[in-house]
């Protein structure tokens, strides 16, 4: 198995100098056995923070992959893990209370647009009630910053590109997107009522080593290796703002010390709520890649051509995504961008090492 540390700590100083550096040491990460949660937890541990991970280890995809990620995290002295669903937090609240987190990073969620059509109840439980539970936890333990994962899917039927945080999110195209809009609203209300500094970051098609098997890159690589046709929806005419996992991790880690502050002195005031210590920020690369180019990079990395099965758009999908990263750059400085050719090759190398070439 290849065990490569792909996190690259950012060196650019943040321009947001009016906010006192919080220098956190105890950080709660929900979804720590997941793709993004694993990478963020590992980067925090590399930076010598203490991390308590929470994860339900559901069977939405192969739990062995989740346990493999956790095995690496358990190699760090400052990592501990509790298995349980976030919406059932009351049953193990004492574990978190004893840990006394200074920061809460909430990544646990039921992901996937298409699965939300098949199993809507799981999304309501994990994404809506789970966020409610995390915010209730936060108002009790009073962390200095709560960071919550959202998604570019909330932009739904919006046809204006790039997607900006100020765009309306009233036209979700999937239940997954609808539950994430609800999660953002729940977080905002708690931030307002309980004065909880909260940041919601909207992910844009994150990919890379240790990724989820239900994502396109994973599916395509597996299919090409087995000489099986890949399904290409939208007749291949889609594009995505692909965000490499190490780039995303660097951005999120740098946001930790930047809780929403004084709107009159904030470098990205357009992302702040006028009535709560609450911010929404796009966490993407700002570099759209056509789907067919993405597939060409996979073929190049594997050294073989994919058999292609072109299909119409699926329900809940959008034609294109592109993040306006103006606010994110104002907050943390220059962003990292890993070229798609490099990111895809890194994934293929990991896949070869973990599953065999």
CSV table of C-alpha atoms in Angstrom, one decimal:
chain,number,residue,atom,x,y,z
A,1,UNK,CA,0.0,0.0,0.0
A,2,UNK,CA,1.3,3.4,-0.9
A,3,UNK,CA,1.1,5.7,2.2
A,4,UNK,CA,2.1,9.2,0.9
A,5,UNK,CA,1.6,12.4,2.7
A,6,UNK,CA,0.2,14.6,0.0
A,7,UNK,CA,-0.7,17.6,2.2
A,8,UNK,CA,1.4,20.7,1.4
A,9,UNK,CA,1.3,23.3,4.1
A,10,UNK,CA,0.7,26.8,2.8
A,11,UNK,CA,3.3,29.4,3.4
A,12,UNK,CA,1.5,32.5,2.2
A,13,UNK,CA,0.7,34.9,5.1
A,14,UNK,CA,-3.0,35.7,5.5
A,15,UNK,CA,-3.9,39.3,4.8
A,16,UNK,CA,-6.6,39.0,7.5
A,17,UNK,CA,-4.2,40.4,10.1
A,18,UNK,CA,-6.9,42.0,12.3
A,19,UNK,CA,-7.9,38.7,13.6
A,20,UNK,CA,-5.9,37.4,16.6
A,21,UNK,CA,-4.2,34.1,15.8
A,22,UNK,CA,-6.0,31.4,17.7
A,23,UNK,CA,-3.2,28.8,17.6
A,24,UNK,CA,-5.6,25.9,18.2
A,25,UNK,CA,-4.5,22.7,19.8
A,26,UNK,CA,-7.6,20.6,20.3
A,27,UNK,CA,-9.8,20.1,17.2
A,28,UNK,CA,-12.9,17.9,16.8
A,29,UNK,CA,-13.3,16.5,13.2
A,30,UNK,CA,-16.5,14.7,12.3
A,31,UNK,CA,-16.3,12.4,9.3
A,32,UNK,CA,-12.7,11.7,10.2
A,33,UNK,CA,-12.7,8.3,8.4
A,34,UNK,CA,-14.0,9.9,5.2
A,35,UNK,CA,-12.1,11.1,2.2
A,36,UNK,CA,-11.8,14.8,3.2
A,37,UNK,CA,-12.0,14.2,6.9
A,38,UNK,CA,-9.0,11.8,6.8
A,39,UNK,CA,-6.8,14.3,4.8
A,40,UNK,CA,-7.7,17.3,7.1
A,41,UNK,CA,-7.2,15.2,10.2
A,42,UNK,CA,-3.8,14.1,9.0
A,43,UNK,CA,-2.7,17.6,8.1
A,44,UNK,CA,-3.8,18.9,11.6
A,45,UNK,CA,-1.8,16.0,13.2
A,46,UNK,CA,1.2,16.8,11.1
A,47,UNK,CA,0.9,20.4,12.5
A,48,UNK,CA,1.0,18.9,16.0
A,49,UNK,CA,-2.7,19.6,16.9
A,50,UNK,CA,-4.7,17.1,19.0
A,51,UNK,CA,-7.5,15.6,17.0
A,52,UNK,CA,-10.6,13.8,18.2
A,53,UNK,CA,-12.3,12.1,15.2
A,54,UNK,CA,-15.9,11.1,15.0
A,55,UNK,CA,-17.3,8.8,12.4
A,56,UNK,CA,-20.1,6.3,12.0
A,57,UNK,CA,-18.2,4.0,9.5
A,58,UNK,CA,-21.4,3.5,7.5
A,59,UNK,CA,-21.6,1.0,4.6
A,60,UNK,CA,-22.4,3.6,1.9
A,61,UNK,CA,-19.1,2.4,0.4
A,62,UNK,CA,-16.6,-0.2,1.5
A,63,UNK,CA,-15.9,0.3,5.2
A,64,UNK,CA,-12.4,-1.3,4.7
A,65,UNK,CA,-11.3,1.8,3.0
A,66,UNK,CA,-12.4,3.9,5.9
A,67,UNK,CA,-10.6,1.6,8.4
A,68,UNK,CA,-7.5,1.9,6.3
A,69,UNK,CA,-7.6,5.6,6.6
A,70,UNK,CA,-8.2,5.4,10.3
A,71,UNK,CA,-5.2,3.0,10.7
A,72,UNK,CA,-2.9,5.7,9.4
A,73,UNK,CA,-4.4,8.3,11.7
A,74,UNK,CA,-4.1,6.0,14.7
A,75,UNK,CA,-0.4,6.1,14.1
A,76,UNK,CA,-0.3,9.6,15.5
A,77,UNK,CA,0.0,9.9,19.3
A,78,UNK,CA,-2.4,12.9,19.4
A,79,UNK,CA,-5.3,11.2,17.5
A,80,UNK,CA,-8.2,9.6,19.2
A,81,UNK,CA,-11.5,8.2,17.6
A,82,UNK,CA,-15.1,7.7,18.7
A,83,UNK,CA,-17.4,5.6,16.5
A,84,UNK,CA,-20.9,7.0,16.4
A,85,UNK,CA,-23.4,9.0,14.3
A,86,UNK,CA,-23.3,12.7,14.8
A,87,UNK,CA,-27.1,12.9,15.1
A,88,UNK,CA,-26.9,10.6,18.1
A,89,UNK,CA,-24.4,12.9,19.8
A,90,UNK,CA,-26.4,13.0,23.1
A,91,UNK,CA,-25.4,9.4,23.8
A,92,UNK,CA,-21.7,10.2,23.9
A,93,UNK,CA,-21.6,14.0,24.6
A,94,UNK,CA,-19.4,13.4,27.6
A,95,UNK,CA,-16.6,12.2,25.3
A,96,UNK,CA,-16.6,15.5,23.4
A,97,UNK,CA,-17.1,17.5,26.5
A,98,UNK,CA,-14.0,15.9,28.2
A,99,UNK,CA,-12.0,16.6,25.0
A,100,UNK,CA,-13.1,20.3,25.2
A,101,UNK,CA,-12.5,21.2,21.5
A,102,UNK,CA,-11.3,24.7,20.7
A,103,UNK,CA,-12.4,24.2,17.1
A,104,UNK,CA,-15.1,22.0,15.5
A,105,UNK,CA,-14.8,20.9,11.9
A,106,UNK,CA,-18.0,19.2,10.8
A,107,UNK,CA,-17.5,17.1,7.7
A,108,UNK,CA,-19.7,14.1,8.4
A,109,UNK,CA,-22.5,13.9,6.0
A,110,UNK,CA,-24.3,11.6,3.5
A,111,UNK,CA,-22.7,12.5,0.2
A,112,UNK,CA,-23.7,11.8,-3.4
A,113,UNK,CA,-26.3,13.4,-5.6
A,114,UNK,CA,-27.8,10.3,-7.1
A,115,UNK,CA,-28.0,8.3,-3.9
A,116,UNK,CA,-30.3,11.0,-2.5
A,117,UNK,CA,-32.9,9.9,-5.0
A,118,UNK,CA,-32.8,6.3,-3.7
A,119,UNK,CA,-32.5,7.0,0.0
A,120,UNK,CA,-33.7,10.5,1.0
A,121,UNK,CA,-34.3,9.6,4.6
A,122,UNK,CA,-30.5,9.0,5.1
A,123,UNK,CA,-29.8,12.6,3.9
A,124,UNK,CA,-32.3,14.2,6.2
A,125,UNK,CA,-30.9,12.3,9.2
A,126,UNK,CA,-27.2,12.8,8.5
A,127,UNK,CA,-27.1,16.2,6.9
A,128,UNK,CA,-30.0,18.1,8.6
A,129,UNK,CA,-30.3,16.5,12.0
A,130,UNK,CA,-26.6,15.8,12.1
A,131,UNK,CA,-25.8,19.5,11.6
A,132,UNK,CA,-28.4,20.4,14.2
A,133,UNK,CA,-26.6,18.1,16.6
A,134,UNK,CA,-23.2,19.5,15.9
A,135,UNK,CA,-24.5,23.1,16.4
A,136,UNK,CA,-26.2,22.1,19.6
A,137,UNK,CA,-22.9,20.5,20.8
A,138,UNK,CA,-21.1,23.7,19.8
A,139,UNK,CA,-23.3,26.0,21.8
A,140,UNK,CA,-22.6,23.8,24.8
A,141,UNK,CA,-18.8,23.4,24.6
A,142,UNK,CA,-18.3,26.9,23.1
A,143,UNK,CA,-15.4,26.4,20.6
A,144,UNK,CA,-13.7,29.5,19.2
A,145,UNK,CA,-14.6,28.5,15.6
A,146,UNK,CA,-17.1,26.1,14.0
A,147,UNK,CA,-16.4,25.1,10.4
A,148,UNK,CA,-19.0,23.2,8.4
A,149,UNK,CA,-18.8,21.5,5.0
A,150,UNK,CA,-21.3,22.4,2.4
A,151,UNK,CA,-21.3,21.9,-1.4
A,152,UNK,CA,-21.3,23.7,-4.7
A,153,UNK,CA,-24.5,21.7,-5.4
A,154,UNK,CA,-26.4,24.3,-3.4
A,155,UNK,CA,-26.1,26.7,-6.4
A,156,UNK,CA,-28.5,24.3,-8.2
A,157,UNK,CA,-30.2,25.8,-11.2
A,158,UNK,CA,-28.1,29.0,-11.1
A,159,UNK,CA,-26.7,29.5,-14.6
A,160,UNK,CA,-24.4,32.4,-13.8
A,161,UNK,CA,-20.7,31.4,-13.7
A,162,UNK,CA,-18.6,31.6,-11.7
A,163,UNK,CA,-20.7,30.7,-8.7
A,164,UNK,CA,-20.3,33.4,-6.0
A,165,UNK,CA,-21.3,33.2,-2.3
A,166,UNK,CA,-23.8,36.0,-2.9
A,167,UNK,CA,-25.8,34.0,-5.5
A,168,UNK,CA,-29.2,32.8,-4.5
A,169,UNK,CA,-29.6,29.1,-3.5
A,170,UNK,CA,-33.3,28.8,-3.9
A,171,UNK,CA,-33.3,26.2,-6.8
A,172,UNK,CA,-31.7,23.0,-5.6
A,173,UNK,CA,-31.7,20.2,-8.2
A,174,UNK,CA,-31.3,17.3,-5.8
A,175,UNK,CA,-32.3,16.4,-2.2
A,176,UNK,CA,-28.6,16.3,-1.4
A,177,UNK,CA,-28.4,20.0,-2.3
A,178,UNK,CA,-31.6,20.8,-0.4
A,179,UNK,CA,-30.3,19.2,2.8
A,180,UNK,CA,-27.0,21.2,2.5
A,181,UNK,CA,-29.0,24.4,2.1
A,182,UNK,CA,-30.9,23.4,5.2
A,183,UNK,CA,-27.6,22.7,7.0
A,184,UNK,CA,-26.3,26.2,6.2
A,185,UNK,CA,-29.5,27.8,7.5
A,186,UNK,CA,-29.4,25.8,10.7
A,187,UNK,CA,-25.8,26.8,11.3
A,188,UNK,CA,-26.6,30.4,10.6
A,189,UNK,CA,-29.5,30.4,13.1
A,190,UNK,CA,-27.3,28.9,15.8
A,191,UNK,CA,-24.5,31.4,15.1
A,192,UNK,CA,-27.0,34.2,15.5
A,193,UNK,CA,-28.8,33.0,18.6
A,194,UNK,CA,-25.7,31.7,20.5
A,195,UNK,CA,-23.0,34.0,19.1
A,196,UNK,CA,-21.0,31.1,17.6
A,197,UNK,CA,-18.3,32.1,15.1
A,198,UNK,CA,-19.2,29.8,12.2
A,199,UNK,CA,-17.8,29.3,8.6
A,200,UNK,CA,-19.5,27.2,6.0
A,201,UNK,CA,-17.3,26.2,3.1
A,202,UNK,CA,-18.7,25.0,-0.2
A,203,UNK,CA,-16.7,22.2,-1.8
A,204,UNK,CA,-16.2,21.9,-5.6
A,205,UNK,CA,-15.7,18.4,-6.9
A,206,UNK,CA,-12.8,17.3,-4.6
A,207,UNK,CA,-10.6,14.5,-5.9
A,208,UNK,CA,-7.3,12.7,-5.1
A,209,UNK,CA,-5.8,9.8,-3.3
A,210,UNK,CA,-8.0,7.9,-0.8
A,211,UNK,CA,-11.1,9.3,-2.6
A,212,UNK,CA,-14.6,7.8,-2.4
A,213,UNK,CA,-15.4,4.8,-4.7
A,214,UNK,CA,-18.7,6.5,-5.8
A,215,UNK,CA,-16.9,9.4,-7.4
A,216,UNK,CA,-16.2,9.7,-11.1
A,217,UNK,CA,-12.4,9.5,-10.9
A,218,UNK,CA,-12.6,6.3,-8.9
A,219,UNK,CA,-15.2,4.7,-11.1
A,220,UNK,CA,-13.4,5.6,-14.3
A,221,UNK,CA,-10.0,4.3,-13.2
A,222,UNK,CA,-11.6,1.1,-12.0
A,223,UNK,CA,-13.5,0.6,-15.2
A,224,UNK,CA,-10.6,1.3,-17.5
A,225,UNK,CA,-8.4,-1.1,-15.6
A,226,UNK,CA,-11.0,-3.8,-16.0
A,227,UNK,CA,-11.6,-3.0,-19.7
A,228,UNK,CA,-15.2,-2.0,-18.9
A,229,UNK,CA,-16.9,0.9,-20.6
A,230,UNK,CA,-17.3,4.1,-18.6
A,231,UNK,CA,-20.6,5.9,-18.5
A,232,UNK,CA,-20.2,9.5,-19.6
A,233,UNK,CA,-23.3,11.6,-18.8
A,234,UNK,CA,-24.4,14.7,-20.5
A,235,UNK,CA,-22.9,13.3,-23.7
A,236,UNK,CA,-19.5,14.5,-22.3
A,237,UNK,CA,-20.4,18.2,-22.6
A,238,UNK,CA,-20.0,18.9,-18.9
A,239,UNK,CA,-17.3,20.6,-17.0
A,240,UNK,CA,-16.3,20.7,-13.3
A,241,UNK,CA,-14.2,22.9,-11.0
A,242,UNK,CA,-12.0,20.0,-9.9
A,243,UNK,CA,-10.3,20.7,-6.6
A,244,UNK,CA,-7.3,18.5,-5.6
A,245,UNK,CA,-7.5,17.3,-2.0
A,246,UNK,CA,-4.2,18.7,-0.9
A,247,UNK,CA,-5.2,22.1,-2.2
A,248,UNK,CA,-8.5,22.0,-0.4
A,249,UNK,CA,-6.9,20.8,2.8
A,250,UNK,CA,-4.4,23.7,2.8
A,251,UNK,CA,-7.3,26.2,2.3
A,252,UNK,CA,-9.4,24.8,5.1
A,253,UNK,CA,-6.6,24.5,7.6
A,254,UNK,CA,-5.7,28.2,6.9
A,255,UNK,CA,-9.3,29.2,7.5
A,256,UNK,CA,-9.3,27.7,11.1
A,257,UNK,CA,-7.6,30.8,12.6
A,258,UNK,CA,-10.0,33.2,10.7
A,259,UNK,CA,-13.4,33.1,12.5
A,260,UNK,CA,-15.9,35.6,11.2
A,261,UNK,CA,-15.0,39.0,12.8
A,262,UNK,CA,-15.8,42.7,12.5
A,263,UNK,CA,-17.6,43.2,9.2
A,264,UNK,CA,-16.2,46.8,8.9
A,265,UNK,CA,-12.6,45.5,8.9
A,266,UNK,CA,-13.1,42.1,7.1
A,267,UNK,CA,-11.3,41.5,3.8
A,268,UNK,CA,-14.2,39.5,2.4
A,269,UNK,CA,-17.3,41.3,3.8
A,270,UNK,CA,-19.6,40.0,1.0
A,271,UNK,CA,-19.4,36.5,2.5
A,272,UNK,CA,-20.4,37.6,6.0
A,273,UNK,CA,-23.9,37.6,7.5
A,274,UNK,CA,-25.1,41.1,8.6
A,275,UNK,CA,-26.8,39.6,11.7
A,276,UNK,CA,-24.5,36.8,12.9
A,277,UNK,CA,-20.8,35.8,13.2
A,278,UNK,CA,-21.3,33.6,10.2
A,279,UNK,CA,-19.5,33.3,6.8
A,280,UNK,CA,-20.0,31.3,3.7
A,281,UNK,CA,-17.0,30.8,1.4
A,282,UNK,CA,-16.4,28.8,-1.7
A,283,UNK,CA,-13.6,26.3,-1.4
A,284,UNK,CA,-12.7,25.4,-5.0
A,285,UNK,CA,-9.9,25.8,-7.4
A,286,UNK,CA,-11.4,28.3,-9.8
A,287,UNK,CA,-10.2,26.3,-12.8
A,288,UNK,CA,-12.9,24.5,-14.7
A,289,UNK,CA,-11.9,21.3,-16.6
A,290,UNK,CA,-14.1,19.8,-19.4
A,291,UNK,CA,-15.1,16.3,-18.6
A,292,UNK,CA,-13.5,14.9,-21.8
A,293,UNK,CA,-10.2,16.5,-20.8
A,294,UNK,CA,-10.5,14.9,-17.4
A,295,UNK,CA,-11.0,11.5,-19.0
A,296,UNK,CA,-8.1,12.1,-21.4
A,297,UNK,CA,-5.8,12.7,-18.3
A,298,UNK,CA,-7.0,9.4,-16.8
A,299,UNK,CA,-6.3,7.6,-20.1
A,300,UNK,CA,-2.8,9.2,-20.2
A,301,UNK,CA,-2.1,8.2,-16.6
A,302,UNK,CA,-3.2,4.6,-17.2
A,303,UNK,CA,-1.6,4.3,-20.6
A,304,UNK,CA,-4.8,3.0,-22.2
A,305,UNK,CA,-7.9,4.3,-23.9
A,306,UNK,CA,-11.2,4.1,-22.2
A,307,UNK,CA,-14.2,2.5,-23.7
A,308,UNK,CA,-16.9,5.1,-23.6
A,309,UNK,CA,-20.7,4.9,-23.2
A,310,UNK,CA,-22.2,8.4,-23.8
A,311,UNK,CA,-25.5,9.0,-22.0
A,312,UNK,CA,-27.8,11.9,-21.4
A,313,UNK,CA,-27.7,14.0,-18.2
A,314,UNK,CA,-28.8,12.4,-15.0
A,315,UNK,CA,-31.5,13.9,-12.7
A,316,UNK,CA,-30.0,16.3,-10.2
A,317,UNK,CA,-26.8,17.0,-12.2
A,318,UNK,CA,-25.7,20.4,-13.5
A,319,UNK,CA,-23.8,21.1,-16.7
A,320,UNK,CA,-21.0,23.1,-15.2
A,321,UNK,CA,-19.5,24.3,-12.0
A,322,UNK,CA,-17.0,27.0,-11.4
A,323,UNK,CA,-16.0,28.7,-8.1
A,324,UNK,CA,-15.6,32.4,-7.6
A,325,UNK,CA,-12.6,32.2,-5.2
A,326,UNK,CA,-12.2,36.0,-4.7
A,327,UNK,CA,-13.3,35.8,-1.1
A,328,UNK,CA,-11.2,32.8,-0.2
A,329,UNK,CA,-8.1,34.5,-1.7
A,330,UNK,CA,-8.8,37.7,0.2
A,331,UNK,CA,-8.9,35.7,3.4
A,332,UNK,CA,-5.9,33.3,3.1
A,333,UNK,CA,-3.8,34.7,0.2
A,334,UNK,CA,-2.8,33.0,-2.9
A,335,UNK,CA,-4.4,29.5,-3.5
A,336,UNK,CA,-2.6,26.4,-4.5
A,337,UNK,CA,-3.7,24.8,-7.7
A,338,UNK,CA,-2.5,21.3,-8.6
A,339,UNK,CA,-2.7,20.7,-12.4
A,340,UNK,CA,-5.3,18.1,-13.2
A,341,UNK,CA,-2.6,16.0,-14.9
A,342,UNK,CA,-0.7,15.8,-11.7
A,343,UNK,CA,-3.7,15.2,-9.5
A,344,UNK,CA,-5.0,12.4,-11.6
A,345,UNK,CA,-1.6,10.7,-11.7
A,346,UNK,CA,-1.3,10.9,-7.9
A,347,UNK,CA,-4.7,9.2,-7.6
A,348,UNK,CA,-3.7,6.4,-10.1
A,349,UNK,CA,-0.5,5.8,-8.2
A,350,UNK,CA,-2.4,5.5,-4.9
A,351,UNK,CA,-5.0,3.2,-6.5
A,352,UNK,CA,-2.3,1.0,-8.0
A,353,UNK,CA,-0.6,0.7,-4.5
A,354,UNK,CA,-3.8,0.1,-2.6
A,355,UNK,CA,-5.7,-2.2,-5.0
A,356,UNK,CA,-2.9,-3.4,-7.2
A,357,UNK,CA,-2.2,-2.2,-10.8
